[in-house]
PDB file of N, CA and C in Angstrom:
ATOM      1  N   UNK A   1     -90.494 -20.052  -9.443  1.00 81.00           N
ATOM      2  CA  UNK A   1     -90.287 -18.703  -8.957  1.00 81.00           C
ATOM      3  C   UNK A   1     -89.260 -18.686  -7.815  1.00 81.00           C
ATOM      4  N   UNK A   2     -89.417 -19.599  -6.857  1.00 93.00           N
ATOM      5  CA  UNK A   2     -88.477 -19.679  -5.737  1.00 93.00           C
ATOM      6  C   UNK A   2     -87.080 -20.034  -6.255  1.00 93.00           C
ATOM      7  N   UNK A   3     -87.027 -20.932  -7.237  1.00 92.00           N
ATOM      8  CA  UNK A   3     -85.743 -21.317  -7.818  1.00 92.00           C
ATOM      9  C   UNK A   3     -85.049 -20.116  -8.459  1.00 92.00           C
ATOM     10  N   UNK A   4     -85.820 -19.269  -9.129  1.00 89.00           N
ATOM     11  CA  UNK A   4     -85.249 -18.072  -9.757  1.00 89.00           C
ATOM     12  C   UNK A   4     -84.691 -17.121  -8.708  1.00 89.00           C
ATOM     13  N   UNK A   5     -85.395 -16.952  -7.617  1.00 93.00           N
ATOM     14  CA  UNK A   5     -84.930 -16.071  -6.542  1.00 93.00           C
ATOM     15  C   UNK A   5     -83.637 -16.611  -5.944  1.00 93.00           C
ATOM     16  N   UNK A   6     -83.594 -17.915  -5.718  1.00 96.00           N
ATOM     17  CA  UNK A   6     -82.380 -18.534  -5.174  1.00 96.00           C
ATOM     18  C   UNK A   6     -81.221 -18.377  -6.153  1.00 96.00           C
ATOM     19  N   UNK A   7     -81.481 -18.571  -7.445  1.00 94.00           N
ATOM     20  CA  UNK A   7     -80.445 -18.425  -8.468  1.00 94.00           C
ATOM     21  C   UNK A   7     -79.911 -16.999  -8.522  1.00 94.00           C
ATOM     22  N   UNK A   8     -80.785 -16.015  -8.439  1.00 94.00           N
ATOM     23  CA  UNK A   8     -80.366 -14.609  -8.448  1.00 94.00           C
ATOM     24  C   UNK A   8     -79.527 -14.301  -7.204  1.00 94.00           C
ATOM     25  N   UNK A   9     -79.959 -14.791  -6.062  1.00 95.00           N
ATOM     26  CA  UNK A   9     -79.205 -14.573  -4.826  1.00 95.00           C
ATOM     27  C   UNK A   9     -77.813 -15.190  -4.913  1.00 95.00           C
ATOM     28  N   UNK A  10     -77.743 -16.435  -5.368  1.00 96.00           N
ATOM     29  CA  UNK A  10     -76.445 -17.109  -5.466  1.00 96.00           C
ATOM     30  C   UNK A  10     -75.526 -16.428  -6.471  1.00 96.00           C
ATOM     31  N   UNK A  11     -76.080 -16.001  -7.592  1.00 95.00           N
ATOM     32  CA  UNK A  11     -75.278 -15.282  -8.593  1.00 95.00           C
ATOM     33  C   UNK A  11     -74.703 -14.010  -7.999  1.00 95.00           C
ATOM     34  N   UNK A  12     -75.537 -13.242  -7.339  1.00 94.00           N
ATOM     35  CA  UNK A  12     -75.096 -12.001  -6.709  1.00 94.00           C
ATOM     36  C   UNK A  12     -74.036 -12.271  -5.647  1.00 94.00           C
ATOM     37  N   UNK A  13     -74.258 -13.271  -4.823  1.00 95.00           N
ATOM     38  CA  UNK A  13     -73.332 -13.617  -3.748  1.00 95.00           C
ATOM     39  C   UNK A  13     -71.978 -14.040  -4.303  1.00 95.00           C
ATOM     40  N   UNK A  14     -71.989 -14.932  -5.291  1.00 95.00           N
ATOM     41  CA  UNK A  14     -70.731 -15.430  -5.853  1.00 95.00           C
ATOM     42  C   UNK A  14     -69.969 -14.351  -6.612  1.00 95.00           C
ATOM     43  N   UNK A  15     -70.682 -13.534  -7.385  1.00 95.00           N
ATOM     44  CA  UNK A  15     -70.008 -12.447  -8.110  1.00 95.00           C
ATOM     45  C   UNK A  15     -69.401 -11.435  -7.147  1.00 95.00           C
ATOM     46  N   UNK A  16     -70.117 -11.132  -6.065  1.00 93.00           N
ATOM     47  CA  UNK A  16     -69.577 -10.202  -5.070  1.00 93.00           C
ATOM     48  C   UNK A  16     -68.302 -10.760  -4.455  1.00 93.00           C
ATOM     49  N   UNK A  17     -68.309 -12.045  -4.126  1.00 94.00           N
ATOM     50  CA  UNK A  17     -67.116 -12.673  -3.549  1.00 94.00           C
ATOM     51  C   UNK A  17     -65.949 -12.644  -4.542  1.00 94.00           C
ATOM     52  N   UNK A  18     -66.229 -12.940  -5.807  1.00 95.00           N
ATOM     53  CA  UNK A  18     -65.177 -12.939  -6.828  1.00 95.00           C
ATOM     54  C   UNK A  18     -64.608 -11.532  -7.032  1.00 95.00           C
ATOM     55  N   UNK A  19     -65.485 -10.524  -7.106  1.00 94.00           N
ATOM     56  CA  UNK A  19     -65.024  -9.155  -7.308  1.00 94.00           C
ATOM     57  C   UNK A  19     -64.269  -8.634  -6.090  1.00 94.00           C
ATOM     58  N   UNK A  20     -64.686  -9.047  -4.902  1.00 93.00           N
ATOM     59  CA  UNK A  20     -63.968  -8.658  -3.685  1.00 93.00           C
ATOM     60  C   UNK A  20     -62.556  -9.227  -3.698  1.00 93.00           C
ATOM     61  N   UNK A  21     -62.444 -10.506  -4.049  1.00 94.00           N
ATOM     62  CA  UNK A  21     -61.131 -11.141  -4.120  1.00 94.00           C
ATOM     63  C   UNK A  21     -60.247 -10.444  -5.163  1.00 94.00           C
ATOM     64  N   UNK A  22     -60.832 -10.124  -6.316  1.00 94.00           N
ATOM     65  CA  UNK A  22     -60.083  -9.429  -7.369  1.00 94.00           C
ATOM     66  C   UNK A  22     -59.623  -8.053  -6.880  1.00 94.00           C
ATOM     67  N   UNK A  23     -60.530  -7.305  -6.240  1.00 93.00           N
ATOM     68  CA  UNK A  23     -60.178  -5.964  -5.754  1.00 93.00           C
ATOM     69  C   UNK A  23     -59.067  -6.022  -4.711  1.00 93.00           C
ATOM     70  N   UNK A  24     -59.134  -6.997  -3.821  1.00 93.00           N
ATOM     71  CA  UNK A  24     -58.085  -7.123  -2.806  1.00 93.00           C
ATOM     72  C   UNK A  24     -56.750  -7.511  -3.433  1.00 93.00           C
ATOM     73  N   UNK A  25     -56.769  -8.384  -4.439  1.00 95.00           N
ATOM     74  CA  UNK A  25     -55.510  -8.797  -5.067  1.00 95.00           C
ATOM     75  C   UNK A  25     -54.870  -7.669  -5.868  1.00 95.00           C
ATOM     76  N   UNK A  26     -55.678  -6.712  -6.321  1.00 94.00           N
ATOM     77  CA  UNK A  26     -55.172  -5.577  -7.103  1.00 94.00           C
ATOM     78  C   UNK A  26     -55.038  -4.304  -6.275  1.00 94.00           C
ATOM     79  N   UNK A  27     -55.229  -4.439  -4.965  1.00 92.00           N
ATOM     80  CA  UNK A  27     -55.158  -3.297  -4.037  1.00 92.00           C
ATOM     81  C   UNK A  27     -56.118  -2.173  -4.418  1.00 92.00           C
ATOM     82  N   UNK A  28     -57.293  -2.547  -4.851  1.00 93.00           N
ATOM     83  CA  UNK A  28     -58.335  -1.574  -5.185  1.00 93.00           C
ATOM     84  C   UNK A  28     -59.149  -1.318  -3.915  1.00 93.00           C
ATOM     85  N   UNK A  29     -58.578  -0.519  -3.017  1.00 91.00           N
ATOM     86  CA  UNK A  29     -59.151  -0.292  -1.696  1.00 91.00           C
ATOM     87  C   UNK A  29     -59.567   1.167  -1.569  1.00 91.00           C
ATOM     88  N   UNK A  30     -60.770   1.370  -1.045  1.00 87.00           N
ATOM     89  CA  UNK A  30     -61.260   2.716  -0.770  1.00 87.00           C
ATOM     90  C   UNK A  30     -60.944   3.045   0.675  1.00 87.00           C
ATOM     91  N   UNK A  31     -60.046   3.984   0.876  1.00 90.00           N
ATOM     92  CA  UNK A  31     -59.655   4.398   2.230  1.00 90.00           C
ATOM     93  C   UNK A  31     -60.629   5.488   2.670  1.00 90.00           C
ATOM     94  N   UNK A  32     -61.290   5.295   3.811  1.00 89.00           N
ATOM     95  CA  UNK A  32     -62.313   6.257   4.244  1.00 89.00           C
ATOM     96  C   UNK A  32     -61.724   7.616   4.613  1.00 89.00           C
ATOM     97  N   UNK A  33     -62.549   8.636   4.394  1.00 88.00           N
ATOM     98  CA  UNK A  33     -62.205   9.996   4.815  1.00 88.00           C
ATOM     99  C   UNK A  33     -63.400  10.563   5.580  1.00 88.00           C
ATOM    100  N   UNK A  34     -63.412  11.848   5.825  1.00 87.00           N
ATOM    101  CA  UNK A  34     -64.475  12.459   6.635  1.00 87.00           C
ATOM    102  C   UNK A  34     -65.856  12.310   5.989  1.00 87.00           C
ATOM    103  N   UNK A  35     -65.916  12.212   4.666  1.00 88.00           N
ATOM    104  CA  UNK A  35     -67.199  12.122   3.963  1.00 88.00           C
ATOM    105  C   UNK A  35     -67.636  10.694   3.683  1.00 88.00           C
ATOM    106  N   UNK A  36     -66.858   9.717   4.055  1.00 84.00           N
ATOM    107  CA  UNK A  36     -67.159   8.323   3.751  1.00 84.00           C
ATOM    108  C   UNK A  36     -68.271   7.768   4.642  1.00 84.00           C
ATOM    109  N   UNK A  37     -68.982   6.781   4.099  1.00 83.00           N
ATOM    110  CA  UNK A  37     -70.027   6.132   4.888  1.00 83.00           C
ATOM    111  C   UNK A  37     -69.491   4.920   5.645  1.00 83.00           C
ATOM    112  N   UNK A  38     -68.234   4.571   5.430  1.00 82.00           N
ATOM    113  CA  UNK A  38     -67.628   3.455   6.151  1.00 82.00           C
ATOM    114  C   UNK A  38     -66.414   3.958   6.937  1.00 82.00           C
ATOM    115  N   UNK A  39     -66.018   3.153   7.921  1.00 88.00           N
ATOM    116  CA  UNK A  39     -64.931   3.603   8.791  1.00 88.00           C
ATOM    117  C   UNK A  39     -63.648   2.796   8.635  1.00 88.00           C
ATOM    118  N   UNK A  40     -63.685   1.699   7.895  1.00 91.00           N
ATOM    119  CA  UNK A  40     -62.495   0.888   7.653  1.00 91.00           C
ATOM    120  C   UNK A  40     -62.251   0.793   6.152  1.00 91.00           C
ATOM    121  N   UNK A  41     -61.023   0.555   5.713  1.00 90.00           N
ATOM    122  CA  UNK A  41     -60.758   0.401   4.280  1.00 90.00           C
ATOM    123  C   UNK A  41     -61.628  -0.723   3.684  1.00 90.00           C
ATOM    124  N   UNK A  42     -62.193  -0.446   2.517  1.00 88.00           N
ATOM    125  CA  UNK A  42     -63.160  -1.346   1.891  1.00 88.00           C
ATOM    126  C   UNK A  42     -62.796  -1.580   0.426  1.00 88.00           C
ATOM    127  N   UNK A  43     -62.866  -2.824  -0.047  1.00 89.00           N
ATOM    128  CA  UNK A  43     -62.600  -3.077  -1.471  1.00 89.00           C
ATOM    129  C   UNK A  43     -63.623  -2.363  -2.355  1.00 89.00           C
ATOM    130  N   UNK A  44     -63.169  -1.861  -3.475  1.00 89.00           N
ATOM    131  CA  UNK A  44     -64.053  -1.167  -4.416  1.00 89.00           C
ATOM    132  C   UNK A  44     -64.636  -2.133  -5.440  1.00 89.00           C
ATOM    133  N   UNK A  45     -65.775  -1.778  -5.991  1.00 87.00           N
ATOM    134  CA  UNK A  45     -66.324  -2.493  -7.138  1.00 87.00           C
ATOM    135  C   UNK A  45     -67.349  -3.562  -6.847  1.00 87.00           C
ATOM    136  N   UNK A  46     -67.727  -3.769  -5.596  1.00 80.00           N
ATOM    137  CA  UNK A  46     -68.694  -4.812  -5.274  1.00 80.00           C
ATOM    138  C   UNK A  46     -70.064  -4.579  -5.873  1.00 80.00           C
ATOM    139  N   UNK A  47     -70.414  -3.328  -6.105  1.00 88.00           N
ATOM    140  CA  UNK A  47     -71.709  -3.005  -6.717  1.00 88.00           C
ATOM    141  C   UNK A  47     -71.837  -3.523  -8.137  1.00 88.00           C
ATOM    142  N   UNK A  48     -70.713  -3.762  -8.776  1.00 93.00           N
ATOM    143  CA  UNK A  48     -70.733  -4.305 -10.138  1.00 93.00           C
ATOM    144  C   UNK A  48     -71.428  -5.659 -10.175  1.00 93.00           C
ATOM    145  N   UNK A  49     -71.291  -6.449  -9.123  1.00 93.00           N
ATOM    146  CA  UNK A  49     -71.948  -7.753  -9.062  1.00 93.00           C
ATOM    147  C   UNK A  49     -73.468  -7.598  -9.103  1.00 93.00           C
ATOM    148  N   UNK A  50     -73.987  -6.588  -8.435  1.00 92.00           N
ATOM    149  CA  UNK A  50     -75.430  -6.352  -8.429  1.00 92.00           C
ATOM    150  C   UNK A  50     -75.897  -5.918  -9.812  1.00 92.00           C
ATOM    151  N   UNK A  51     -75.145  -5.042 -10.464  1.00 93.00           N
ATOM    152  CA  UNK A  51     -75.510  -4.592 -11.810  1.00 93.00           C
ATOM    153  C   UNK A  51     -75.524  -5.767 -12.779  1.00 93.00           C
ATOM    154  N   UNK A  52     -74.510  -6.604 -12.737  1.00 94.00           N
ATOM    155  CA  UNK A  52     -74.454  -7.773 -13.620  1.00 94.00           C
ATOM    156  C   UNK A  52     -75.621  -8.709 -13.341  1.00 94.00           C
ATOM    157  N   UNK A  53     -75.922  -8.945 -12.079  1.00 95.00           N
ATOM    158  CA  UNK A  53     -77.020  -9.834 -11.710  1.00 95.00           C
ATOM    159  C   UNK A  53     -78.361  -9.280 -12.192  1.00 95.00           C
ATOM    160  N   UNK A  54     -78.586  -7.988 -12.026  1.00 94.00           N
ATOM    161  CA  UNK A  54     -79.837  -7.382 -12.495  1.00 94.00           C
ATOM    162  C   UNK A  54     -79.947  -7.504 -14.010  1.00 94.00           C
ATOM    163  N   UNK A  55     -78.858  -7.228 -14.725  1.00 95.00           N
ATOM    164  CA  UNK A  55     -78.901  -7.317 -16.195  1.00 95.00           C
ATOM    165  C   UNK A  55     -79.169  -8.745 -16.646  1.00 95.00           C
ATOM    166  N   UNK A  56     -78.526  -9.723 -16.023  1.00 95.00           N
ATOM    167  CA  UNK A  56     -78.775 -11.121 -16.375  1.00 95.00           C
ATOM    168  C   UNK A  56     -80.212 -11.519 -16.049  1.00 95.00           C
ATOM    169  N   UNK A  57     -80.735 -11.012 -14.944  1.00 95.00           N
ATOM    170  CA  UNK A  57     -82.124 -11.302 -14.575  1.00 95.00           C
ATOM    171  C   UNK A  57     -83.097 -10.711 -15.589  1.00 95.00           C
ATOM    172  N   UNK A  58     -82.828  -9.494 -16.048  1.00 95.00           N
ATOM    173  CA  UNK A  58     -83.688  -8.875 -17.058  1.00 95.00           C
ATOM    174  C   UNK A  58     -83.678  -9.679 -18.355  1.00 95.00           C
ATOM    175  N   UNK A  59     -82.499 -10.129 -18.769  1.00 96.00           N
ATOM    176  CA  UNK A  59     -82.408 -10.947 -19.986  1.00 96.00           C
ATOM    177  C   UNK A  59     -83.173 -12.254 -19.783  1.00 96.00           C
ATOM    178  N   UNK A  60     -83.039 -12.855 -18.604  1.00 94.00           N
ATOM    179  CA  UNK A  60     -83.779 -14.075 -18.309  1.00 94.00           C
ATOM    180  C   UNK A  60     -85.279 -13.855 -18.348  1.00 94.00           C
ATOM    181  N   UNK A  61     -85.743 -12.737 -17.808  1.00 95.00           N
ATOM    182  CA  UNK A  61     -87.167 -12.412 -17.853  1.00 95.00           C
ATOM    183  C   UNK A  61     -87.646 -12.232 -19.288  1.00 95.00           C
ATOM    184  N   UNK A  62     -86.815 -11.593 -20.100  1.00 97.00           N
ATOM    185  CA  UNK A  62     -87.175 -11.418 -21.510  1.00 97.00           C
ATOM    186  C   UNK A  62     -87.238 -12.761 -22.238  1.00 97.00           C
ATOM    187  N   UNK A  63     -86.255 -13.609 -22.020  1.00 97.00           N
ATOM    188  CA  UNK A  63     -86.205 -14.902 -22.705  1.00 97.00           C
ATOM    189  C   UNK A  63     -87.359 -15.818 -22.308  1.00 97.00           C
ATOM    190  N   UNK A  64     -87.870 -15.655 -21.105  1.00 95.00           N
ATOM    191  CA  UNK A  64     -89.005 -16.474 -20.671  1.00 95.00           C
ATOM    192  C   UNK A  64     -90.347 -15.843 -21.029  1.00 95.00           C
ATOM    193  N   UNK A  65     -90.310 -14.647 -21.612  1.00 96.00           N
ATOM    194  CA  UNK A  65     -91.545 -13.985 -22.017  1.00 96.00           C
ATOM    195  C   UNK A  65     -92.217 -13.186 -20.921  1.00 96.00           C
ATOM    196  N   UNK A  66     -91.552 -13.020 -19.793  1.00 95.00           N
ATOM    197  CA  UNK A  66     -92.147 -12.280 -18.678  1.00 95.00           C
ATOM    198  C   UNK A  66     -92.160 -10.775 -18.926  1.00 95.00           C
ATOM    199  N   UNK A  67     -91.224 -10.277 -19.731  1.00 96.00           N
ATOM    200  CA  UNK A  67     -91.192  -8.861 -20.106  1.00 96.00           C
ATOM    201  C   UNK A  67     -90.971  -8.753 -21.605  1.00 96.00           C
ATOM    202  N   UNK A  68     -91.350  -7.625 -22.164  1.00 97.00           N
ATOM    203  CA  UNK A  68     -91.174  -7.394 -23.602  1.00 97.00           C
ATOM    204  C   UNK A  68     -89.797  -6.795 -23.883  1.00 97.00           C
ATOM    205  N   UNK A  69     -89.449  -6.763 -25.148  1.00 96.00           N
ATOM    206  CA  UNK A  69     -88.178  -6.165 -25.548  1.00 96.00           C
ATOM    207  C   UNK A  69     -88.136  -4.685 -25.182  1.00 96.00           C
ATOM    208  N   UNK A  70     -89.271  -3.998 -25.298  1.00 95.00           N
ATOM    209  CA  UNK A  70     -89.326  -2.576 -24.948  1.00 95.00           C
ATOM    210  C   UNK A  70     -89.036  -2.366 -23.462  1.00 95.00           C
ATOM    211  N   UNK A  71     -89.587  -3.221 -22.625  1.00 95.00           N
ATOM    212  CA  UNK A  71     -89.340  -3.116 -21.179  1.00 95.00           C
ATOM    213  C   UNK A  71     -87.877  -3.428 -20.890  1.00 95.00           C
ATOM    214  N   UNK A  72     -87.343  -4.473 -21.507  1.00 96.00           N
ATOM    215  CA  UNK A  72     -85.929  -4.826 -21.332  1.00 96.00           C
ATOM    216  C   UNK A  72     -85.035  -3.651 -21.708  1.00 96.00           C
ATOM    217  N   UNK A  73     -85.299  -3.048 -22.851  1.00 94.00           N
ATOM    218  CA  UNK A  73     -84.478  -1.925 -23.307  1.00 94.00           C
ATOM    219  C   UNK A  73     -84.608  -0.722 -22.386  1.00 94.00           C
ATOM    220  N   UNK A  74     -85.824  -0.427 -21.937  1.00 94.00           N
ATOM    221  CA  UNK A  74     -86.010   0.755 -21.092  1.00 94.00           C
ATOM    222  C   UNK A  74     -85.382   0.571 -19.709  1.00 94.00           C
ATOM    223  N   UNK A  75     -85.376  -0.652 -19.195  1.00 93.00           N
ATOM    224  CA  UNK A  75     -84.747  -0.888 -17.898  1.00 93.00           C
ATOM    225  C   UNK A  75     -83.227  -1.022 -18.008  1.00 93.00           C
ATOM    226  N   UNK A  76     -82.757  -1.450 -19.174  1.00 91.00           N
ATOM    227  CA  UNK A  76     -81.307  -1.621 -19.360  1.00 91.00           C
ATOM    228  C   UNK A  76     -80.600  -0.329 -19.698  1.00 91.00           C
ATOM    229  N   UNK A  77     -81.294   0.571 -20.377  1.00 88.00           N
ATOM    230  CA  UNK A  77     -80.683   1.825 -20.838  1.00 88.00           C
ATOM    231  C   UNK A  77     -81.569   2.997 -20.477  1.00 88.00           C
ATOM    232  N   UNK A  78     -81.713   3.335 -19.189  1.00 83.00           N
ATOM    233  CA  UNK A  78     -82.575   4.446 -18.805  1.00 83.00           C
ATOM    234  C   UNK A  78     -82.016   5.779 -19.313  1.00 83.00           C
ATOM    235  N   UNK A  79     -82.885   6.697 -19.619  1.00 81.00           N
ATOM    236  CA  UNK A  79     -82.469   7.979 -20.196  1.00 81.00           C
ATOM    237  C   UNK A  79     -82.296   9.070 -19.161  1.00 81.00           C
ATOM    238  N   UNK A  80     -82.797   8.926 -17.994  1.00 67.00           N
ATOM    239  CA  UNK A  80     -82.756  10.070 -17.126  1.00 67.00           C
ATOM    240  C   UNK A  80     -82.220   9.839 -15.806  1.00 67.00           C
TER     241      UNK A  80
END
């Protein structure tokens, strides 16, 4: 269980770093305005790392039998 948590953390951390580097190299920068929650220019797309990590974790849970296919499908493709 601890190993799985560490693996999920490392996956999320590494993907975020990779996506940040990609966004900076492609000038994918969000410049803040009056409605922004940040005050300095920030690379876009870092949340994608979290989505990928969650999806991989769900597949891992399914493959180990921790969740059913119905649960995997409902968490992967929510309707509302």
